[in-house]
GROMACS .gro file of C-alpha atoms in nm:
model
  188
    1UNK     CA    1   0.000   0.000   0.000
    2UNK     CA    2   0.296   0.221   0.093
    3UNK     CA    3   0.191   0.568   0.266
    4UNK     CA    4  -0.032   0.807   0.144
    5UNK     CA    5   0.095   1.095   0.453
    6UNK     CA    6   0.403   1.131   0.620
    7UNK     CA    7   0.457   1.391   0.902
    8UNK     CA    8   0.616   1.432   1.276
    9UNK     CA    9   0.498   1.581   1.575
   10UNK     CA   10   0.595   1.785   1.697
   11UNK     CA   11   0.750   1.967   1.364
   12UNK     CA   12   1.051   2.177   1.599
   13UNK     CA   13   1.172   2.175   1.988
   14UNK     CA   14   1.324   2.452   2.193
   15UNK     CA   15   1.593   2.273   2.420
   16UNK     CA   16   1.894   2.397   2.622
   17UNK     CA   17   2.274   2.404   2.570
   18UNK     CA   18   2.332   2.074   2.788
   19UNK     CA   19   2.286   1.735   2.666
   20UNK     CA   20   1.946   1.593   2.667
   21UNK     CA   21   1.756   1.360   2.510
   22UNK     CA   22   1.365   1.404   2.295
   23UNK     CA   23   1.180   1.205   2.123
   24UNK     CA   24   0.894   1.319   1.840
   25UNK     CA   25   0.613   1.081   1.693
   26UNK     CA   26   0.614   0.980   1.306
   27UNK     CA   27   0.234   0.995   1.201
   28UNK     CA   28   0.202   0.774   0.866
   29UNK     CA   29  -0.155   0.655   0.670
   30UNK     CA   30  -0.101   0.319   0.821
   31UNK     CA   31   0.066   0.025   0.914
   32UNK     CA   32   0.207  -0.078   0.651
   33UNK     CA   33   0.362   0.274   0.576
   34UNK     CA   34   0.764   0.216   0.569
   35UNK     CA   35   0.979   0.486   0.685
   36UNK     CA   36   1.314   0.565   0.800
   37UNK     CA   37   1.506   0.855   1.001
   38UNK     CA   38   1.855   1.032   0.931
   39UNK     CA   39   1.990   1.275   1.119
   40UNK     CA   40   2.164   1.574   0.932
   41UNK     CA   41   2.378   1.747   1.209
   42UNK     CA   42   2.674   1.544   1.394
   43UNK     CA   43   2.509   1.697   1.707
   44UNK     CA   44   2.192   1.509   1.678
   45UNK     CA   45   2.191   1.098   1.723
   46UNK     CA   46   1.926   0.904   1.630
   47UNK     CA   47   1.877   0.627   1.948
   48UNK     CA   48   1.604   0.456   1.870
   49UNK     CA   49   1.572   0.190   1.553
   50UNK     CA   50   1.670   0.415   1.222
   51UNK     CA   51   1.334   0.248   1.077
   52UNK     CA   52   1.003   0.205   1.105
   53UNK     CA   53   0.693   0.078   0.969
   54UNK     CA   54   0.349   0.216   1.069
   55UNK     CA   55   0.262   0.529   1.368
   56UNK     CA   56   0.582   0.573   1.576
   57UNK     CA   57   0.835   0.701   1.790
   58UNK     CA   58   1.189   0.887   1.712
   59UNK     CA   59   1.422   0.899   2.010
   60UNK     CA   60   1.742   1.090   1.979
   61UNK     CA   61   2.006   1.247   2.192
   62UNK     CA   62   2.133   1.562   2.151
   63UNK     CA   63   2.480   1.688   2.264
   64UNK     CA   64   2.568   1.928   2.443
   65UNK     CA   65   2.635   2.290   2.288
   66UNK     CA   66   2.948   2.492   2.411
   67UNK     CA   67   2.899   2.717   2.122
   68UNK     CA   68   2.678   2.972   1.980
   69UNK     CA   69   2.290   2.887   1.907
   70UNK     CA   70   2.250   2.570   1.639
   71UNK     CA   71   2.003   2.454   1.446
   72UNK     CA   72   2.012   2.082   1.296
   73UNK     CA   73   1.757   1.834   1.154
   74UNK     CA   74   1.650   1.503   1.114
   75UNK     CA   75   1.466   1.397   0.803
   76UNK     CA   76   1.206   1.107   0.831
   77UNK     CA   77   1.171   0.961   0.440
   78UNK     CA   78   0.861   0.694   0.303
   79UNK     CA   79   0.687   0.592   0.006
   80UNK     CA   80   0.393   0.752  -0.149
   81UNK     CA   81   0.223   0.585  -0.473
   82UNK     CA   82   0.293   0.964  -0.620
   83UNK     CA   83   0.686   0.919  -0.483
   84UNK     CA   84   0.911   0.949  -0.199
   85UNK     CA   85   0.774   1.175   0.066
   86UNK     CA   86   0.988   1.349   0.370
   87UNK     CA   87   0.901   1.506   0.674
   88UNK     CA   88   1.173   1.715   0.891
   89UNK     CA   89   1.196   1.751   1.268
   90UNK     CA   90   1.383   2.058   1.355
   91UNK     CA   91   1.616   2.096   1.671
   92UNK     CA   92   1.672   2.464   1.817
   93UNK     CA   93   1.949   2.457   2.051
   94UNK     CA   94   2.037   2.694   2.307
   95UNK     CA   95   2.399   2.871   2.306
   96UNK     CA   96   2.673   2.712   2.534
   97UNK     CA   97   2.867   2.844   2.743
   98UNK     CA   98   3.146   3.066   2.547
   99UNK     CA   99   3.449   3.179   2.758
  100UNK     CA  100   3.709   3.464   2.608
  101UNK     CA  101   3.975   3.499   2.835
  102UNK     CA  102   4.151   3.859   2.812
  103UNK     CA  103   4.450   3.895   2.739
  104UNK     CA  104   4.554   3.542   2.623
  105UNK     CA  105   4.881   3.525   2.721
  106UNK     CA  106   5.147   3.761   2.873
  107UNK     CA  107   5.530   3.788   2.859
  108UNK     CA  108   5.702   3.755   3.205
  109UNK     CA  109   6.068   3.890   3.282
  110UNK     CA  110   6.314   3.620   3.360
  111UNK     CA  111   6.245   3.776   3.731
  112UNK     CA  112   5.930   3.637   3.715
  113UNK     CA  113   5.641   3.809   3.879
  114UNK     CA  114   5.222   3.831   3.949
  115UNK     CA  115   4.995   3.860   3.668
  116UNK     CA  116   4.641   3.787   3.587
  117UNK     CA  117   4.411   3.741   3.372
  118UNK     CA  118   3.994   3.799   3.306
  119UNK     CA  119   3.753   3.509   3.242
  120UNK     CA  120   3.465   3.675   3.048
  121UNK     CA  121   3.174   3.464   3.009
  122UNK     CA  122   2.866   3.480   2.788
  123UNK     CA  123   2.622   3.305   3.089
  124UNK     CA  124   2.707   3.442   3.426
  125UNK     CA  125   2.555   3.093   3.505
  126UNK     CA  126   2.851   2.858   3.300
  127UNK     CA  127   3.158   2.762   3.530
  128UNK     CA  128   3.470   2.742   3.461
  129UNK     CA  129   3.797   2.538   3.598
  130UNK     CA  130   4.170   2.702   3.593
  131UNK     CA  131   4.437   2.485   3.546
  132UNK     CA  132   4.847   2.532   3.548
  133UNK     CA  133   4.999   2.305   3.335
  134UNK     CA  134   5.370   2.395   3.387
  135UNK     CA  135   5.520   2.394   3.785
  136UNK     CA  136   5.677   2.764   3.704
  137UNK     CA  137   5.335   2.891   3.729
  138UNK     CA  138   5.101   2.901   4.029
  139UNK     CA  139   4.763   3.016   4.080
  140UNK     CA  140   4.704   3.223   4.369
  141UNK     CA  141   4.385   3.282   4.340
  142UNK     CA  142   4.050   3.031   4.334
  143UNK     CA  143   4.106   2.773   4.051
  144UNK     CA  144   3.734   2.738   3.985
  145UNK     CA  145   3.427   2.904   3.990
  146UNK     CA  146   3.090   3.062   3.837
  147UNK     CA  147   3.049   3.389   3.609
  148UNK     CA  148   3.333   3.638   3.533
  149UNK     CA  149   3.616   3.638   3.739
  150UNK     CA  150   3.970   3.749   3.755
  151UNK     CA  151   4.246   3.451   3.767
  152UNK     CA  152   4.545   3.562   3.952
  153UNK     CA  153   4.906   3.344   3.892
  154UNK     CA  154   5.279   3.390   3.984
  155UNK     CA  155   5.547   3.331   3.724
  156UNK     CA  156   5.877   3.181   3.888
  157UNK     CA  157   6.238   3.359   3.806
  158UNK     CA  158   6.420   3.128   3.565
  159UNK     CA  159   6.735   3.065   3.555
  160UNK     CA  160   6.771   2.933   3.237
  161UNK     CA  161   6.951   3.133   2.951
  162UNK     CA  162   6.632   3.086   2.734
  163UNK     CA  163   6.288   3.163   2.675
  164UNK     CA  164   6.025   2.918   2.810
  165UNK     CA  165   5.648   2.870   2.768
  166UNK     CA  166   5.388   2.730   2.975
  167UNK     CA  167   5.000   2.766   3.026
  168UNK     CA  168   4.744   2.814   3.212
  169UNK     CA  169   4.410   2.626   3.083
  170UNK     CA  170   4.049   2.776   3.178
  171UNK     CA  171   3.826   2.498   3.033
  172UNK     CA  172   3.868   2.488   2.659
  173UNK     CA  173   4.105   2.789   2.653
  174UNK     CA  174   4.448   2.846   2.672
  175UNK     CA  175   4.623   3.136   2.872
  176UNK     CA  176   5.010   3.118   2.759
  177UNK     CA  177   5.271   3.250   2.962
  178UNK     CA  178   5.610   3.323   2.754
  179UNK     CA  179   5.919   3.382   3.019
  180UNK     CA  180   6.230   3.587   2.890
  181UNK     CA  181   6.538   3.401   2.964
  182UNK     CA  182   6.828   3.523   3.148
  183UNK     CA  183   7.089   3.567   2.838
  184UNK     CA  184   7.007   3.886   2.588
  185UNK     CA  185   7.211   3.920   2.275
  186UNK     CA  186   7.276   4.175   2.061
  187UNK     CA  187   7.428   4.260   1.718
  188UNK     CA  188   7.646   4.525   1.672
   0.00000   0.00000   0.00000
């Protein structure tokens, strides 16, 4: 018989940056109406069985966004006896939480010496973790928290006769720390 109607229901959802999972229906003609489900955004995973034959349901997860607002789809394709039909479900998604820090990076004397840094946030609600991945430099101030903030750190003296690098890591970003060695040179 095939189908003589494909939709979904609902057509769109509204959800929040964090990961969640939804589910929409798949309303067909009948039972015998074939379909099956794809989903067109890497963000969007179909759970449940990719096919389907009849009235039924769509599960799918949906990860979480750290990003600005997406949009992504999944397509739902059948049979008519006029030709293929589609129906799309829509997902609206929420942006994540999008940290700048400012400046990125600062250049220390071979002294050493107390710097910071701002943690500028998008959601006052988003937290964030702070994160020294070189033993030169040490946070001195709180190494986690919620909302803007100011990230304090002291830079060791060196006494190496080169330049070294280390960071500082604030969730997904990177605060780099470039240390003057000891030795200058100059051509005359």
């Amino acid at each position: 018989e095939g189908c003589f109607f494909l939709n979904v229901e609902p057509e769109s959802i509204n959800v929040a940056s964090t990961a969640t999972g939804t589910e929409f229906s798949v309303l067909t003609s009948g039972e015998t109406c074939q379909w099956s489900v794809v989903s067109n955004d890497a963000f969007i995973t179909i759970v449940s069985d990719a096919d389907g034959e009849g009235n039924g349901t769509v599960e799918i997860l949906i990860a979480e966004n750290i990003g600005a607002a997406r949009t992504g789809t999944v397509t739902v394709t059948g049979e008519t006896a006029d030709g293929p039909v589609a129906a799309v479900f829509t997902v609206n998604q929420e942006a994540g939480c999008v940290l700048v820090l400012d400046p990125s990076g600062v250049s220390a004397p071979a002294e050493g010496g107390d710097f910071s840094f701002a943690i500028e946030l998008n959601d006052q609600d988003c937290d964030w973790t702070a994160e020294s991945n070189d033993a030169f430099i040490t946070i001195t101030s709180a190494t986690s928290g919620t909302g803007d903030s100011i990230v304090e750190l002291t830079v060791a003296a060196t006494d190496a006769d080169f330049e070294r690098v280390g960071t500082v890591t604030v969730n997904d970003q990177v605060f780099t720390v470039t240390q003057a060695g000891r030795c200058t040179f100059s051509v005359e």
